[in-house]
Short mmCIF file of C-alpha atoms in Angstrom, two decimals:
data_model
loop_
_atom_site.label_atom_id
_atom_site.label_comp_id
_atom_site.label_asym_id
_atom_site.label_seq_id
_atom_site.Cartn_x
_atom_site.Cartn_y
_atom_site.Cartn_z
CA UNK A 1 228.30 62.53 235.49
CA UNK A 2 230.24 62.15 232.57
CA UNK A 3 227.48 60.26 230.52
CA UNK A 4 225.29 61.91 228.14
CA UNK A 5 222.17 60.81 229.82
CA UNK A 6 218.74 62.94 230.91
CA UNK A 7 219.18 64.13 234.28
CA UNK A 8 215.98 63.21 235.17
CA UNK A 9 216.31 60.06 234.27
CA UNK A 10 219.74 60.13 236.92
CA UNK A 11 217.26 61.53 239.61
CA UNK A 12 215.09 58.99 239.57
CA UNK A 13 218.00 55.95 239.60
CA UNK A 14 219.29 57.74 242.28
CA UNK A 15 216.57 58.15 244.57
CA UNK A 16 215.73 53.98 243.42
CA UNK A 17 219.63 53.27 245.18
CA UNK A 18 218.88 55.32 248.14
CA UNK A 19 215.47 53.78 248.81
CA UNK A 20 216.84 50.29 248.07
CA UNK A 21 219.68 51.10 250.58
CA UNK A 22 216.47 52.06 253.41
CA UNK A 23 215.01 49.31 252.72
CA UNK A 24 211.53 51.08 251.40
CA UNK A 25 212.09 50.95 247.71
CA UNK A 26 208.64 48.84 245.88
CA UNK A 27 211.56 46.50 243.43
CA UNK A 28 214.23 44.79 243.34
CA UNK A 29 215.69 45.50 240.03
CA UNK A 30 215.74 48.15 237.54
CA UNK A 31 215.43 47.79 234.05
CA UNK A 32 217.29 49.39 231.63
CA UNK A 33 216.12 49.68 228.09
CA UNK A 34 217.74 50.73 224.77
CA UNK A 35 219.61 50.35 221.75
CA UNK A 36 222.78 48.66 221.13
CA UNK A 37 225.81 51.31 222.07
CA UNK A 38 223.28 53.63 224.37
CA UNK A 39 225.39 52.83 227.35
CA UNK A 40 223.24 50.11 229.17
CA UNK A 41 226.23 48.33 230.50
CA UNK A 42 228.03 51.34 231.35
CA UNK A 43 225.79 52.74 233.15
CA UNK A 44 224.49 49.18 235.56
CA UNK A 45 228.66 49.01 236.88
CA UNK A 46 228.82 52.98 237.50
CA UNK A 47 225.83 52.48 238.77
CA UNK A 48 227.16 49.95 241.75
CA UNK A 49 230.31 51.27 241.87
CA UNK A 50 228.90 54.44 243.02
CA UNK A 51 227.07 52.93 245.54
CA UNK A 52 230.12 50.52 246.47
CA UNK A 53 228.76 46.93 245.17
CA UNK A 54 230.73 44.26 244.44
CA UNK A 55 229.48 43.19 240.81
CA UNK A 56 228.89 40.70 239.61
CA UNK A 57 227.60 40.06 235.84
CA UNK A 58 225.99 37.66 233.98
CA UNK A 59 225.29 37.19 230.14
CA UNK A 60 222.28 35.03 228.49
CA UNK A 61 225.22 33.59 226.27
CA UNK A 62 226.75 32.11 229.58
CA UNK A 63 223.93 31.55 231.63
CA UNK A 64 219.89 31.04 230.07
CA UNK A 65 218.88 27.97 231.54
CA UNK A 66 216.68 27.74 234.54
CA UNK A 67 219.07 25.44 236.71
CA UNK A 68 222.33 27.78 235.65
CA UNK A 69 220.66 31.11 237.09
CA UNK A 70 219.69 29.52 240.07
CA UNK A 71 222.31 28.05 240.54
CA UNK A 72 224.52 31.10 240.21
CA UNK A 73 222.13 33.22 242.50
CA UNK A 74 221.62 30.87 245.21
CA UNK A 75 225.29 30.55 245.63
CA UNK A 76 225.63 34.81 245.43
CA UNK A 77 222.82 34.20 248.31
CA UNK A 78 224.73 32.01 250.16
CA UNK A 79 227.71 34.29 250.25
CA UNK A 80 225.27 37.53 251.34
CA UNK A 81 223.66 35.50 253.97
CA UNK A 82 227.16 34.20 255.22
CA UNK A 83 228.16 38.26 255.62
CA UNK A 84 225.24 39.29 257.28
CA UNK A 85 225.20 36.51 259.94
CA UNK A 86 229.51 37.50 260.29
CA UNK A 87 228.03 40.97 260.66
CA UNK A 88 230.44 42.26 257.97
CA UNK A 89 228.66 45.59 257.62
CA UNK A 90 231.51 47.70 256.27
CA UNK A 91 231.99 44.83 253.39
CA UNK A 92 230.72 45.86 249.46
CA UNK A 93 227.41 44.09 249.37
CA UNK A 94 226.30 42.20 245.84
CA UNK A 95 224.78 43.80 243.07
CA UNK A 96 223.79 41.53 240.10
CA UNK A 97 224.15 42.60 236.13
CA UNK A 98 222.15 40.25 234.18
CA UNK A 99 222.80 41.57 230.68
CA UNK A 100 220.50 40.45 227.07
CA UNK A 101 217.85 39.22 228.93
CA UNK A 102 215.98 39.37 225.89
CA UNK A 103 218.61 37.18 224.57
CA UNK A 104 217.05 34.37 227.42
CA UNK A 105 214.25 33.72 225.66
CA UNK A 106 215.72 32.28 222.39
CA UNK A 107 215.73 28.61 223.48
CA UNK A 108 213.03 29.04 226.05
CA UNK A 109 214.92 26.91 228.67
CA UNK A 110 213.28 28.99 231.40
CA UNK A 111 215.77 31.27 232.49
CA UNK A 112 214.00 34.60 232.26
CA UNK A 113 211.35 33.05 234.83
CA UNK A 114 213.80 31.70 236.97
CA UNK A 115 215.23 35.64 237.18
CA UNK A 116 211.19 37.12 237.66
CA UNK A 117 211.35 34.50 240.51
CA UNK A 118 214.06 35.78 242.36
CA UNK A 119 213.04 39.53 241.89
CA UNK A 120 209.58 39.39 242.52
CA UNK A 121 208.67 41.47 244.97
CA UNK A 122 206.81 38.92 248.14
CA UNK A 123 202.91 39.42 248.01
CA UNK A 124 201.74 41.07 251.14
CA UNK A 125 205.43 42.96 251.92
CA UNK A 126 205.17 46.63 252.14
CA UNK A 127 208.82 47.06 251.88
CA UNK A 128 212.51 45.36 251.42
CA UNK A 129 214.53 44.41 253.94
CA UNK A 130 217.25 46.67 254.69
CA UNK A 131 220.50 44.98 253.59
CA UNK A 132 222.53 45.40 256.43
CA UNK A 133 220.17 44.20 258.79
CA UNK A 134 222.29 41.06 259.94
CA UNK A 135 219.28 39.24 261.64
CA UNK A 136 217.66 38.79 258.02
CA UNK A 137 219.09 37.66 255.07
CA UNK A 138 220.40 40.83 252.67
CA UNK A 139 218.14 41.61 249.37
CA UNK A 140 220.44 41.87 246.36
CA UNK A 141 219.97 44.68 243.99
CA UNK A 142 219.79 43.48 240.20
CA UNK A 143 220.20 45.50 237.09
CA UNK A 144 218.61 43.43 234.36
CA UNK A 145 219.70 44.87 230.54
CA UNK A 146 217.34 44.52 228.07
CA UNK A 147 217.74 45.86 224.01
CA UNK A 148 214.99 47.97 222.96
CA UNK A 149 213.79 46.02 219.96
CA UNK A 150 212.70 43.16 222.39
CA UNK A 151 210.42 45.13 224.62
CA UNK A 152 207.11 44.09 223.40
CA UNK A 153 207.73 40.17 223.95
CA UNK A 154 205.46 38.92 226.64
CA UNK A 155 208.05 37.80 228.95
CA UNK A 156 209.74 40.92 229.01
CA UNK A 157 206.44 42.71 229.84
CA UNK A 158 206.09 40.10 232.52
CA UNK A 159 209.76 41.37 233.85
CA UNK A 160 209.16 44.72 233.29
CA UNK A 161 206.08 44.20 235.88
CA UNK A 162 208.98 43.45 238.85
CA UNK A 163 210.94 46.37 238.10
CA UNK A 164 211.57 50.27 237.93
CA UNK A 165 211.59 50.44 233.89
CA UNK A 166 214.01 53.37 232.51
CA UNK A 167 214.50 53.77 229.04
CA UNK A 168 217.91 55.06 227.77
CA UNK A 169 217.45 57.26 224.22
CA UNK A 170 219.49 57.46 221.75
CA UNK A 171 221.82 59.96 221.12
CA UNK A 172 221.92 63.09 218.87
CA UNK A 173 224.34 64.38 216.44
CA UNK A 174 224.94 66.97 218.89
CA UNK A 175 225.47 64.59 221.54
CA UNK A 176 227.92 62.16 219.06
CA UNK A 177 229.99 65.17 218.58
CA UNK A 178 230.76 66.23 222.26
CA UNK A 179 231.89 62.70 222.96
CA UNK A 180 233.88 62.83 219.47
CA UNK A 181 235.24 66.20 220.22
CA UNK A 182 236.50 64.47 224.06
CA UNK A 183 238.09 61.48 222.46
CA UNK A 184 240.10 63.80 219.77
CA UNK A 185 241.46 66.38 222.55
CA UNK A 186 242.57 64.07 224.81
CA UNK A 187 244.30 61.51 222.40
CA UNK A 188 245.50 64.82 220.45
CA UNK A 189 243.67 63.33 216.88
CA UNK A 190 243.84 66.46 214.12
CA UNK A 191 240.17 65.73 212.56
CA UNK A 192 238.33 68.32 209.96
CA UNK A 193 234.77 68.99 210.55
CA UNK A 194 234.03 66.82 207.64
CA UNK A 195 235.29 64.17 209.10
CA UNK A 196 233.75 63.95 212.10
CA UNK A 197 230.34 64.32 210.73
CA UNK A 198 231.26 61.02 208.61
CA UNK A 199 232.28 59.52 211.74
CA UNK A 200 228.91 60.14 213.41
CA UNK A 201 226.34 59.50 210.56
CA UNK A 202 228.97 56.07 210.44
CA UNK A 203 228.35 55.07 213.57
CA UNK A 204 224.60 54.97 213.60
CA UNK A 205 223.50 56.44 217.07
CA UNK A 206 226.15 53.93 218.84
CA UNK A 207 228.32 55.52 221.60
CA UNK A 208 231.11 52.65 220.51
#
């Protein structure tokens, strides 16, 4: 609630965790889109801990390869399936950052189609299966991060087939200066109105 982001844009992430949480949402992963500083990353572990996931994220500077994501995910699997046969309902469940996605695709070593593998949604399946259903093995929830200068690269249009796509805006001047404004009450900063418009054209639409 306390990120300058379209509530509409909240609705709809919102009702994509509840119907992942039925069982009857159409993806496994969202995709969020934007510029550096937006809030991407934010966002993906309020995100989970709102809906009480254990996180856990991954960066295409540590992992890019095809063998190193599947190797990470099948042993995240392992651990979900080992919960659900224990019948550990009131246990976090796993939700999965993979952050720079685009950033996968600069040595090609088949990472990005190892993650579309794992996300695609089964042909002929109607719907997920609900996580906590202990006879089946739980669906993890990923939030793949993805800059917005990248978009139009034919593997990310391949990812962006697999998942609901929301696109984070920049922010405004007016926007810039209610987070400004925040910062200097609470750490008591004396700051001119000239100065924080310097701050904000300096910081070029980027939150940090």
């Amino acid at each position: 609630e306390d990120m300058n982001i379209n509530s509409g844009i909240l609705e709809i992430i919102d009702k994509w965790f509840i119907d992942f949480k039925n069982g009857s949402s159409k993806t496994k992963s969202l995709l969020l889109i934007g510029s550096p500083g937006v809030g991407k990353t934010t966002l993906a572990h309020l995100l989970f801990k709102k809906y009480n996931y254990i996180i856990k994220e991954f960066n295409s500077s540590d992992v890019r390869s095809k063998s190193s994501i599947h190797e990470n995910i099948n042993g995240l699997l392992s651990i979900a399936k080992l919960k659900a046969v224990k019948g550990e309902k009131d246990e976090k469940n796993i939700g999965i950052i993979m952050d720079e996605v685009d950033g996968m695709m600069k040595d090609d070593k088949g990472g990005m189609d190892e993650i579309i593998s794992f996300i695609k949604f089964p042909i002929g399946k109607k719907k997920l299966l609900i996580e906590n259903n202990s006879s089946q093995s739980p669906v993890i929830p990923v939030i793949c991060i993805c800059n917005i200068g990248n978009t139009k690269i034919n593997t990310i249009n391949n990812l962006k087939k697999n998942c609901l796509e929301i696109t984070l805006q920049d922010p405004s001047d007016i926007m810039l200066k209610k987070l400004l404004d925040k910062i200097i009450t609470n750490e008591k900063i004396i700051c001119d109105d000239t100065v924080k418009k310097e701050i904000i054209n300096y910081s070029q639409k980027d939150y940090r």
